[in-house]
Amino acid sequence: MSDEQIDHETGVGTTGHEWDGIKELNNPLPRWWLWTFYACIVWGIGYTIAYPAWPMISGATSGVLGFATRTEVAQDIAAHEAENADLVAALNAADLTDLPPTDDLHRYAVARGGAVFRAQCSQCHGQGAAGTTGFPNLLDNDWLWGGDQEAIAYSIRHGIRNDTDWDARYSQMPAYGEIFDDGEIAAVVEYVTSLGNTDFDASLAQAGEGLFMDNCAACHGNDAGGNRDLGAPNLADAIWLYGGDRAALTETVTNARFGVMPAWGQRLSEEDVRAVAVYVHALGGGE
């Protein structure tokens, strides 16, 4: 194929490229496009000089203007904290159980606590705080260690059964699979089932009652109503963290449960901990 040729129809030279008889004209680029292109090159060079741009081994060029988005964010956060300093101080000093819902401090705590909850707590307890299997529902009044604002704040601050905070809430149920045989486990499960269910084996439940009184009542109470000082749940209210059917109860009695909650006081500020407690309480659960 020859080099540049003249197209007879347009009088414009071709590039020498041809596809199925169609030749590519060697038209020059429009001047407006060229000047726009050159302007973009000049602008790009100026931008990389003025602002952080080129990656280096351990960082990037800082730019002659010294601009950094992190600095702007830090300034915005500092300004926000300064504006709310009085509310934060008041929240840290407040008796959480005595914050009227109409009070500005309560409204601030709910707004702040809601933001923290959605960012840090919703992964386990759900966006609406209704929980799921193994993660407590925070909307009801079933609280293992107390449901007023101060008790909730303590649980958030120190966590549950973790090994990073010496003040964490702690309870330990024995794995009765190492103590009872299968028949005894079935009897205890049937007795617990009978506490909130009309469909049960009465003779098996009666046998399980004696085992329950001898082994379980010390923590759960003779009426199975639980003990908050020990973190022992109420077994008679039909509210179950891991499920209340016979299979789930058998698993619980046999192997026990050991849910862990982080000590959020090691990750969140005290005002955030207290704000989340107020927010959770305001959802309608608690006491």
PDB file of C-alpha atoms in Angstrom:
ATOM      1  CA  MET A   1       0.000   0.000   0.000  1.00  0.00           C
ATOM      2  CA  SER A   2       1.333   3.441  -0.902  1.00  0.00           C
ATOM      3  CA  ASP A   3       1.919   6.257   1.548  1.00  0.00           C
ATOM      4  CA  GLU A   4      -0.202   9.469   1.585  1.00  0.00           C
ATOM      5  CA  GLN A   5      -2.547   9.860  -1.361  1.00  0.00           C
ATOM      6  CA  ILE A   6      -4.960  12.620  -2.343  1.00  0.00           C
ATOM      7  CA  ASP A   7      -8.659  11.891  -2.045  1.00  0.00           C
ATOM      8  CA  HIS A   8     -10.264  13.001  -5.325  1.00  0.00           C
ATOM      9  CA  GLU A   9     -13.608  13.842  -3.732  1.00  0.00           C
ATOM     10  CA  THR A  10     -12.317  16.180  -1.010  1.00  0.00           C
ATOM     11  CA  GLY A  11      -8.848  17.067  -2.224  1.00  0.00           C
ATOM     12  CA  VAL A  12      -7.513  16.082   1.250  1.00  0.00           C
ATOM     13  CA  GLY A  13      -4.582  13.770   1.700  1.00  0.00           C
ATOM     14  CA  THR A  14      -5.149  10.380   3.292  1.00  0.00           C
ATOM     15  CA  THR A  15      -3.226   8.643   6.051  1.00  0.00           C
ATOM     16  CA  GLY A  16      -2.541   5.673   3.861  1.00  0.00           C
ATOM     17  CA  HIS A  17      -4.901   3.506   5.908  1.00  0.00           C
ATOM     18  CA  GLU A  18      -7.689   1.716   4.099  1.00  0.00           C
ATOM     19  CA  TRP A  19     -10.458  -0.655   5.227  1.00  0.00           C
ATOM     20  CA  ASP A  20     -12.678  -2.348   2.674  1.00  0.00           C
ATOM     21  CA  GLY A  21     -12.021   0.404   0.182  1.00  0.00           C
ATOM     22  CA  ILE A  22     -12.651   3.181   2.703  1.00  0.00           C
ATOM     23  CA  LYS A  23      -9.667   5.522   3.100  1.00  0.00           C
ATOM     24  CA  GLU A  24      -8.942   7.578   6.207  1.00  0.00           C
ATOM     25  CA  LEU A  25      -8.613  11.295   5.490  1.00  0.00           C
ATOM     26  CA  ASN A  26      -5.731  13.132   7.091  1.00  0.00           C
ATOM     27  CA  ASN A  27      -7.814  16.114   8.247  1.00  0.00           C
ATOM     28  CA  PRO A  28      -6.113  18.429  10.739  1.00  0.00           C
ATOM     29  CA  LEU A  29      -7.623  18.688  14.230  1.00  0.00           C
ATOM     30  CA  PRO A  30      -9.883  21.705  14.821  1.00  0.00           C
ATOM     31  CA  ARG A  31      -7.943  24.650  16.263  1.00  0.00           C
ATOM     32  CA  TRP A  32     -10.408  25.080  19.119  1.00  0.00           C
ATOM     33  CA  TRP A  33      -9.790  21.463  20.149  1.00  0.00           C
ATOM     34  CA  LEU A  34      -6.020  21.893  19.952  1.00  0.00           C
ATOM     35  CA  TRP A  35      -6.052  25.074  22.058  1.00  0.00           C
ATOM     36  CA  THR A  36      -8.337  23.392  24.601  1.00  0.00           C
ATOM     37  CA  PHE A  37      -5.962  20.445  24.735  1.00  0.00           C
ATOM     38  CA  TYR A  38      -2.926  22.694  25.242  1.00  0.00           C
ATOM     39  CA  ALA A  39      -4.771  24.676  27.911  1.00  0.00           C
ATOM     40  CA  CYS A  40      -5.573  21.445  29.774  1.00  0.00           C
ATOM     41  CA  ILE A  41      -1.891  20.496  29.711  1.00  0.00           C
ATOM     42  CA  VAL A  42      -0.912  23.888  31.132  1.00  0.00           C
ATOM     43  CA  TRP A  43      -3.664  23.657  33.764  1.00  0.00           C
ATOM     44  CA  GLY A  44      -2.580  20.108  34.706  1.00  0.00           C
ATOM     45  CA  ILE A  45       1.026  21.157  35.186  1.00  0.00           C
ATOM     46  CA  GLY A  46      -0.060  24.130  37.290  1.00  0.00           C
ATOM     47  CA  TYR A  47      -2.332  21.919  39.394  1.00  0.00           C
ATOM     48  CA  THR A  48       0.408  19.391  40.150  1.00  0.00           C
ATOM     49  CA  ILE A  49       2.670  22.246  41.234  1.00  0.00           C
ATOM     50  CA  ALA A  50       0.062  23.935  43.434  1.00  0.00           C
ATOM     51  CA  TYR A  51      -1.599  20.900  45.033  1.00  0.00           C
ATOM     52  CA  PRO A  52      -0.512  17.467  46.332  1.00  0.00           C
ATOM     53  CA  ALA A  53      -0.213  15.270  43.280  1.00  0.00           C
ATOM     54  CA  TRP A  54       2.795  13.096  42.552  1.00  0.00           C
ATOM     55  CA  PRO A  55       3.204   9.918  44.618  1.00  0.00           C
ATOM     56  CA  MET A  56       6.657   9.421  46.083  1.00  0.00           C
ATOM     57  CA  ILE A  57       8.253   6.551  48.005  1.00  0.00           C
ATOM     58  CA  SER A  58       6.930   7.526  51.450  1.00  0.00           C
ATOM     59  CA  GLY A  59       4.371  10.191  50.632  1.00  0.00           C
ATOM     60  CA  ALA A  60       3.447  12.606  47.874  1.00  0.00           C
ATOM     61  CA  THR A  61       4.417  16.056  46.713  1.00  0.00           C
ATOM     62  CA  SER A  62       2.748  18.562  49.042  1.00  0.00           C
ATOM     63  CA  GLY A  63       2.199  21.380  46.533  1.00  0.00           C
ATOM     64  CA  VAL A  64       3.227  25.001  46.979  1.00  0.00           C
ATOM     65  CA  LEU A  65      -0.179  25.908  48.465  1.00  0.00           C
ATOM     66  CA  GLY A  66       0.179  23.314  51.236  1.00  0.00           C
ATOM     67  CA  PHE A  67      -3.439  22.227  50.828  1.00  0.00           C
ATOM     68  CA  ALA A  68      -4.615  18.976  52.457  1.00  0.00           C
ATOM     69  CA  THR A  69      -8.149  17.634  52.730  1.00  0.00           C
ATOM     70  CA  ARG A  70      -7.224  15.997  56.053  1.00  0.00           C
ATOM     71  CA  THR A  71      -6.419  19.430  57.437  1.00  0.00           C
ATOM     72  CA  GLU A  72      -9.790  20.765  56.333  1.00  0.00           C
ATOM     73  CA  VAL A  73     -11.586  17.813  57.905  1.00  0.00           C
ATOM     74  CA  ALA A  74      -9.633  18.232  61.151  1.00  0.00           C
ATOM     75  CA  GLN A  75     -10.541  21.908  61.215  1.00  0.00           C
ATOM     76  CA  ASP A  76     -14.218  21.129  60.622  1.00  0.00           C
ATOM     77  CA  ILE A  77     -14.194  18.540  63.426  1.00  0.00           C
ATOM     78  CA  ALA A  78     -12.472  20.964  65.795  1.00  0.00           C
ATOM     79  CA  ALA A  79     -15.008  23.669  64.968  1.00  0.00           C
ATOM     80  CA  HIS A  80     -17.893  21.247  65.526  1.00  0.00           C
ATOM     81  CA  GLU A  81     -16.462  20.120  68.865  1.00  0.00           C
ATOM     82  CA  ALA A  82     -15.992  23.722  69.953  1.00  0.00           C
ATOM     83  CA  GLU A  83     -19.620  24.517  69.146  1.00  0.00           C
ATOM     84  CA  ASN A  84     -20.826  21.529  71.189  1.00  0.00           C
ATOM     85  CA  ALA A  85     -18.328  21.826  74.045  1.00  0.00           C
ATOM     86  CA  ASP A  86     -20.938  23.026  76.545  1.00  0.00           C
ATOM     87  CA  LEU A  87     -23.347  20.223  75.634  1.00  0.00           C
ATOM     88  CA  VAL A  88     -20.587  17.617  75.856  1.00  0.00           C
ATOM     89  CA  ALA A  89     -19.540  18.849  79.302  1.00  0.00           C
ATOM     90  CA  ALA A  90     -23.158  18.810  80.454  1.00  0.00           C
ATOM     91  CA  LEU A  91     -23.697  15.294  79.063  1.00  0.00           C
ATOM     92  CA  ASN A  92     -20.632  13.945  80.846  1.00  0.00           C
ATOM     93  CA  ALA A  93     -21.787  15.477  84.133  1.00  0.00           C
ATOM     94  CA  ALA A  94     -25.477  14.592  83.825  1.00  0.00           C
ATOM     95  CA  ASP A  95     -27.426  11.940  85.692  1.00  0.00           C
ATOM     96  CA  LEU A  96     -28.592   9.964  82.668  1.00  0.00           C
ATOM     97  CA  THR A  97     -31.618   8.620  84.504  1.00  0.00           C
ATOM     98  CA  ASP A  98     -32.881  12.158  85.030  1.00  0.00           C
ATOM     99  CA  LEU A  99     -32.835  13.663  81.537  1.00  0.00           C
ATOM    100  CA  PRO A 100     -36.331  14.834  80.509  1.00  0.00           C
ATOM    101  CA  PRO A 101     -37.095  13.954  76.852  1.00  0.00           C
ATOM    102  CA  THR A 102     -38.001  17.579  76.232  1.00  0.00           C
ATOM    103  CA  ASP A 103     -34.609  18.825  77.407  1.00  0.00           C
ATOM    104  CA  ASP A 104     -32.147  20.125  74.800  1.00  0.00           C
ATOM    105  CA  LEU A 105     -29.415  17.942  76.284  1.00  0.00           C
ATOM    106  CA  HIS A 106     -31.569  14.828  75.856  1.00  0.00           C
ATOM    107  CA  ARG A 107     -32.294  15.705  72.235  1.00  0.00           C
ATOM    108  CA  TYR A 108     -28.588  16.294  71.602  1.00  0.00           C
ATOM    109  CA  ALA A 109     -27.686  12.968  73.224  1.00  0.00           C
ATOM    110  CA  VAL A 110     -30.265  11.087  71.143  1.00  0.00           C
ATOM    111  CA  ALA A 111     -29.030  12.678  67.902  1.00  0.00           C
ATOM    112  CA  ARG A 112     -25.371  12.032  68.700  1.00  0.00           C
ATOM    113  CA  GLY A 113     -26.008   8.563  70.079  1.00  0.00           C
ATOM    114  CA  GLY A 114     -28.043   7.582  67.027  1.00  0.00           C
ATOM    115  CA  ALA A 115     -25.176   8.487  64.715  1.00  0.00           C
ATOM    116  CA  VAL A 116     -22.687   6.501  66.801  1.00  0.00           C
ATOM    117  CA  PHE A 117     -25.071   3.530  67.065  1.00  0.00           C
ATOM    118  CA  ARG A 118     -25.574   3.335  63.310  1.00  0.00           C
ATOM    119  CA  ALA A 119     -21.819   3.489  62.724  1.00  0.00           C
ATOM    120  CA  GLN A 120     -20.638   1.152  65.494  1.00  0.00           C
ATOM    121  CA  CYS A 121     -23.484  -0.976  66.889  1.00  0.00           C
ATOM    122  CA  SER A 122     -25.917  -1.677  64.065  1.00  0.00           C
ATOM    123  CA  GLN A 123     -23.685  -4.374  62.552  1.00  0.00           C
ATOM    124  CA  CYS A 124     -24.703  -6.676  65.426  1.00  0.00           C
ATOM    125  CA  HIS A 125     -27.918  -5.225  66.806  1.00  0.00           C
ATOM    126  CA  GLY A 126     -29.372  -4.135  63.446  1.00  0.00           C
ATOM    127  CA  GLN A 127     -30.204  -0.687  62.115  1.00  0.00           C
ATOM    128  CA  GLY A 128     -33.441  -0.695  64.079  1.00  0.00           C
ATOM    129  CA  ALA A 129     -31.813  -2.262  67.184  1.00  0.00           C
ATOM    130  CA  ALA A 130     -34.142  -5.287  67.011  1.00  0.00           C
ATOM    131  CA  GLY A 131     -31.196  -7.684  67.216  1.00  0.00           C
ATOM    132  CA  THR A 132     -31.016 -11.210  65.873  1.00  0.00           C
ATOM    133  CA  THR A 133     -30.038 -14.669  67.122  1.00  0.00           C
ATOM    134  CA  GLY A 134     -27.190 -14.183  69.589  1.00  0.00           C
ATOM    135  CA  PHE A 135     -27.447 -10.393  69.546  1.00  0.00           C
ATOM    136  CA  PRO A 136     -29.968  -8.863  71.973  1.00  0.00           C
ATOM    137  CA  ASN A 137     -33.067  -6.969  70.936  1.00  0.00           C
ATOM    138  CA  LEU A 138     -32.674  -3.492  72.445  1.00  0.00           C
ATOM    139  CA  LEU A 139     -36.306  -2.520  71.885  1.00  0.00           C
ATOM    140  CA  ASP A 140     -37.883  -4.708  74.562  1.00  0.00           C
ATOM    141  CA  ASN A 141     -37.661  -4.654  78.356  1.00  0.00           C
ATOM    142  CA  ASP A 142     -35.659  -7.858  78.707  1.00  0.00           C
ATOM    143  CA  TRP A 143     -32.286  -6.737  80.092  1.00  0.00           C
ATOM    144  CA  LEU A 144     -29.758  -9.092  81.636  1.00  0.00           C
ATOM    145  CA  TRP A 145     -27.912  -6.461  83.642  1.00  0.00           C
ATOM    146  CA  GLY A 146     -30.477  -3.686  83.932  1.00  0.00           C
ATOM    147  CA  GLY A 147     -32.085  -1.364  81.399  1.00  0.00           C
ATOM    148  CA  ASP A 148     -31.889   2.150  82.803  1.00  0.00           C
ATOM    149  CA  GLN A 149     -29.566   4.632  81.113  1.00  0.00           C
ATOM    150  CA  GLU A 150     -26.730   4.243  83.605  1.00  0.00           C
ATOM    151  CA  ALA A 151     -26.842   0.443  83.439  1.00  0.00           C
ATOM    152  CA  ILE A 152     -26.889   0.551  79.628  1.00  0.00           C
ATOM    153  CA  ALA A 153     -23.945   2.976  79.639  1.00  0.00           C
ATOM    154  CA  TYR A 154     -21.979   0.605  81.881  1.00  0.00           C
ATOM    155  CA  SER A 155     -22.601  -2.306  79.516  1.00  0.00           C
ATOM    156  CA  ILE A 156     -21.518  -0.209  76.543  1.00  0.00           C
ATOM    157  CA  ARG A 157     -18.468   1.161  78.319  1.00  0.00           C
ATOM    158  CA  HIS A 158     -17.101  -2.145  79.639  1.00  0.00           C
ATOM    159  CA  GLY A 159     -18.708  -4.725  77.355  1.00  0.00           C
ATOM    160  CA  ILE A 160     -19.729  -8.319  78.013  1.00  0.00           C
ATOM    161  CA  ARG A 161     -17.381 -11.243  78.721  1.00  0.00           C
ATOM    162  CA  ASN A 162     -14.438  -9.704  76.867  1.00  0.00           C
ATOM    163  CA  ASP A 163     -10.838 -10.145  77.953  1.00  0.00           C
ATOM    164  CA  THR A 164      -9.780  -6.513  77.482  1.00  0.00           C
ATOM    165  CA  ASP A 165     -11.680  -4.796  80.297  1.00  0.00           C
ATOM    166  CA  TRP A 166     -11.468  -5.994  83.893  1.00  0.00           C
ATOM    167  CA  ASP A 167     -14.844  -4.376  84.617  1.00  0.00           C
ATOM    168  CA  ALA A 168     -16.682  -6.164  81.799  1.00  0.00           C
ATOM    169  CA  ARG A 169     -20.032  -7.736  82.642  1.00  0.00           C
ATOM    170  CA  TYR A 170     -19.356 -11.398  83.177  1.00  0.00           C
ATOM    171  CA  SER A 171     -21.432 -14.518  83.618  1.00  0.00           C
ATOM    172  CA  GLN A 172     -20.699 -18.140  82.813  1.00  0.00           C
ATOM    173  CA  MET A 173     -23.224 -20.931  82.423  1.00  0.00           C
ATOM    174  CA  PRO A 174     -21.848 -24.469  82.872  1.00  0.00           C
ATOM    175  CA  ALA A 175     -21.959 -26.788  79.887  1.00  0.00           C
ATOM    176  CA  TYR A 176     -24.333 -29.366  81.335  1.00  0.00           C
ATOM    177  CA  GLY A 177     -23.449 -31.827  78.598  1.00  0.00           C
ATOM    178  CA  GLU A 178     -20.449 -32.566  80.819  1.00  0.00           C
ATOM    179  CA  ILE A 179     -22.678 -33.022  83.884  1.00  0.00           C
ATOM    180  CA  PHE A 180     -26.041 -34.439  82.743  1.00  0.00           C
ATOM    181  CA  ASP A 181     -26.750 -37.403  80.525  1.00  0.00           C
ATOM    182  CA  ASP A 182     -28.968 -37.011  77.468  1.00  0.00           C
ATOM    183  CA  GLY A 183     -32.119 -37.990  79.375  1.00  0.00           C
ATOM    184  CA  GLU A 184     -31.502 -35.422  82.092  1.00  0.00           C
ATOM    185  CA  ILE A 185     -30.832 -32.708  79.520  1.00  0.00           C
ATOM    186  CA  ALA A 186     -34.096 -33.592  77.765  1.00  0.00           C
ATOM    187  CA  ALA A 187     -35.952 -33.405  81.084  1.00  0.00           C
ATOM    188  CA  VAL A 188     -34.535 -29.959  81.962  1.00  0.00           C
ATOM    189  CA  VAL A 189     -35.327 -28.693  78.469  1.00  0.00           C
ATOM    190  CA  GLU A 190     -38.893 -29.977  78.794  1.00  0.00           C
ATOM    191  CA  TYR A 191     -39.297 -28.220  82.149  1.00  0.00           C
ATOM    192  CA  VAL A 192     -38.031 -24.913  80.741  1.00  0.00           C
ATOM    193  CA  THR A 193     -40.335 -25.397  77.759  1.00  0.00           C
ATOM    194  CA  SER A 194     -43.282 -25.870  80.116  1.00  0.00           C
ATOM    195  CA  LEU A 195     -42.691 -22.428  81.669  1.00  0.00           C
ATOM    196  CA  GLY A 196     -44.063 -20.630  78.648  1.00  0.00           C
ATOM    197  CA  ASN A 197     -45.684 -23.306  76.534  1.00  0.00           C
ATOM    198  CA  THR A 198     -48.854 -25.357  76.957  1.00  0.00           C
ATOM    199  CA  ASP A 199     -47.595 -28.126  74.655  1.00  0.00           C
ATOM    200  CA  PHE A 200     -45.166 -30.197  76.749  1.00  0.00           C
ATOM    201  CA  ASP A 201     -44.669 -33.631  78.277  1.00  0.00           C
ATOM    202  CA  ALA A 202     -45.859 -33.220  81.866  1.00  0.00           C
ATOM    203  CA  SER A 203     -44.085 -36.273  83.314  1.00  0.00           C
ATOM    204  CA  LEU A 204     -40.775 -35.364  81.644  1.00  0.00           C
ATOM    205  CA  ALA A 205     -41.130 -31.735  82.740  1.00  0.00           C
ATOM    206  CA  GLN A 206     -41.761 -32.861  86.316  1.00  0.00           C
ATOM    207  CA  ALA A 207     -38.534 -34.859  86.290  1.00  0.00           C
ATOM    208  CA  GLY A 208     -36.717 -31.845  84.847  1.00  0.00           C
ATOM    209  CA  GLU A 209     -38.071 -29.521  87.548  1.00  0.00           C
ATOM    210  CA  GLY A 210     -36.089 -31.301  90.246  1.00  0.00           C
ATOM    211  CA  LEU A 211     -32.914 -31.091  88.199  1.00  0.00           C
ATOM    212  CA  PHE A 212     -33.587 -27.438  87.524  1.00  0.00           C
ATOM    213  CA  MET A 213     -34.079 -26.630  91.207  1.00  0.00           C
ATOM    214  CA  ASP A 214     -30.915 -28.466  92.184  1.00  0.00           C
ATOM    215  CA  ASN A 215     -28.670 -27.080  89.456  1.00  0.00           C
ATOM    216  CA  CYS A 216     -30.148 -24.035  87.728  1.00  0.00           C
ATOM    217  CA  ALA A 217     -32.285 -22.191  90.261  1.00  0.00           C
ATOM    218  CA  ALA A 218     -29.230 -20.788  92.061  1.00  0.00           C
ATOM    219  CA  CYS A 219     -28.757 -18.391  89.129  1.00  0.00           C
ATOM    220  CA  HIS A 220     -32.096 -18.327  87.343  1.00  0.00           C
ATOM    221  CA  GLY A 221     -34.233 -18.347  90.503  1.00  0.00           C
ATOM    222  CA  ASN A 222     -36.825 -20.812  91.759  1.00  0.00           C
ATOM    223  CA  ASP A 223     -39.390 -19.177  89.489  1.00  0.00           C
ATOM    224  CA  ALA A 224     -36.880 -19.062  86.569  1.00  0.00           C
ATOM    225  CA  GLY A 225     -37.285 -15.288  86.532  1.00  0.00           C
ATOM    226  CA  GLY A 226     -33.552 -14.676  86.235  1.00  0.00           C
ATOM    227  CA  ASN A 227     -31.072 -12.648  88.248  1.00  0.00           C
ATOM    228  CA  ARG A 228     -29.635  -9.430  86.847  1.00  0.00           C
ATOM    229  CA  ASP A 229     -26.796  -9.327  89.353  1.00  0.00           C
ATOM    230  CA  LEU A 230     -25.520 -12.571  87.814  1.00  0.00           C
ATOM    231  CA  GLY A 231     -26.554 -11.882  84.226  1.00  0.00           C
ATOM    232  CA  ALA A 232     -28.881 -14.891  84.347  1.00  0.00           C
ATOM    233  CA  PRO A 233     -31.785 -14.492  81.900  1.00  0.00           C
ATOM    234  CA  ASN A 234     -35.464 -14.811  82.676  1.00  0.00           C
ATOM    235  CA  LEU A 235     -36.553 -18.191  81.311  1.00  0.00           C
ATOM    236  CA  ALA A 236     -40.269 -17.669  81.819  1.00  0.00           C
ATOM    237  CA  ASP A 237     -40.966 -14.638  79.600  1.00  0.00           C
ATOM    238  CA  ALA A 238     -40.755 -16.329  76.156  1.00  0.00           C
ATOM    239  CA  ILE A 239     -37.957 -13.952  75.124  1.00  0.00           C
ATOM    240  CA  TRP A 240     -34.940 -15.894  73.906  1.00  0.00           C
ATOM    241  CA  LEU A 241     -31.542 -14.702  72.769  1.00  0.00           C
ATOM    242  CA  TYR A 242     -30.555 -17.955  71.050  1.00  0.00           C
ATOM    243  CA  GLY A 243     -34.006 -19.423  70.412  1.00  0.00           C
ATOM    244  CA  GLY A 244     -36.593 -21.069  72.624  1.00  0.00           C
ATOM    245  CA  ASP A 245     -37.473 -24.220  70.711  1.00  0.00           C
ATOM    246  CA  ARG A 246     -36.345 -27.584  72.083  1.00  0.00           C
ATOM    247  CA  ALA A 247     -33.400 -27.888  69.693  1.00  0.00           C
ATOM    248  CA  ALA A 248     -32.030 -24.456  70.641  1.00  0.00           C
ATOM    249  CA  LEU A 249     -32.608 -25.070  74.348  1.00  0.00           C
ATOM    250  CA  THR A 250     -30.888 -28.446  74.124  1.00  0.00           C
ATOM    251  CA  GLU A 251     -27.865 -26.799  72.526  1.00  0.00           C
ATOM    252  CA  THR A 252     -27.838 -24.124  75.231  1.00  0.00           C
ATOM    253  CA  VAL A 253     -28.071 -26.566  78.119  1.00  0.00           C
ATOM    254  CA  THR A 254     -25.568 -28.978  76.587  1.00  0.00           C
ATOM    255  CA  ASN A 255     -22.832 -26.582  75.520  1.00  0.00           C
ATOM    256  CA  ALA A 256     -23.800 -23.274  77.195  1.00  0.00           C
ATOM    257  CA  ARG A 257     -23.523 -19.895  75.486  1.00  0.00           C
ATOM    258  CA  PHE A 258     -20.761 -17.328  75.716  1.00  0.00           C
ATOM    259  CA  GLY A 259     -21.594 -14.198  73.750  1.00  0.00           C
ATOM    260  CA  VAL A 260     -18.978 -11.431  73.792  1.00  0.00           C
ATOM    261  CA  MET A 261     -19.446  -7.678  73.414  1.00  0.00           C
ATOM    262  CA  PRO A 262     -16.442  -5.325  73.014  1.00  0.00           C
ATOM    263  CA  ALA A 263     -15.600  -2.744  75.660  1.00  0.00           C
ATOM    264  CA  TRP A 264     -16.626   0.342  73.716  1.00  0.00           C
ATOM    265  CA  GLY A 265     -15.209   2.626  76.378  1.00  0.00           C
ATOM    266  CA  GLN A 266     -11.806   1.745  74.919  1.00  0.00           C
ATOM    267  CA  ARG A 267     -12.871   2.926  71.468  1.00  0.00           C
ATOM    268  CA  LEU A 268     -15.425   5.678  72.026  1.00  0.00           C
ATOM    269  CA  SER A 269     -15.256   8.878  74.033  1.00  0.00           C
ATOM    270  CA  GLU A 270     -17.180   9.003  77.295  1.00  0.00           C
ATOM    271  CA  GLU A 271     -19.708  11.411  75.793  1.00  0.00           C
ATOM    272  CA  ASP A 272     -20.319   8.998  72.899  1.00  0.00           C
ATOM    273  CA  VAL A 273     -20.844   6.101  75.314  1.00  0.00           C
ATOM    274  CA  ARG A 274     -23.351   8.115  77.328  1.00  0.00           C
ATOM    275  CA  ALA A 275     -25.074   9.408  74.192  1.00  0.00           C
ATOM    276  CA  VAL A 276     -25.547   5.875  72.841  1.00  0.00           C
ATOM    277  CA  ALA A 277     -27.025   4.815  76.189  1.00  0.00           C
ATOM    278  CA  VAL A 278     -29.559   7.644  76.034  1.00  0.00           C
ATOM    279  CA  TYR A 279     -30.344   6.834  72.393  1.00  0.00           C
ATOM    280  CA  VAL A 280     -30.890   3.118  73.058  1.00  0.00           C
ATOM    281  CA  HIS A 281     -33.094   3.884  76.039  1.00  0.00           C
ATOM    282  CA  ALA A 282     -35.107   6.356  73.987  1.00  0.00           C
ATOM    283  CA  LEU A 283     -35.928   3.649  71.433  1.00  0.00           C
ATOM    284  CA  GLY A 284     -38.582   2.392  73.800  1.00  0.00           C
ATOM    285  CA  GLY A 285     -36.863  -0.470  75.584  1.00  0.00           C
ATOM    286  CA  GLY A 286     -35.142  -0.171  78.919  1.00  0.00           C
ATOM    287  CA  GLU A 287     -36.701   1.048  82.125  1.00  0.00           C
TER     288      GLU A 287
END
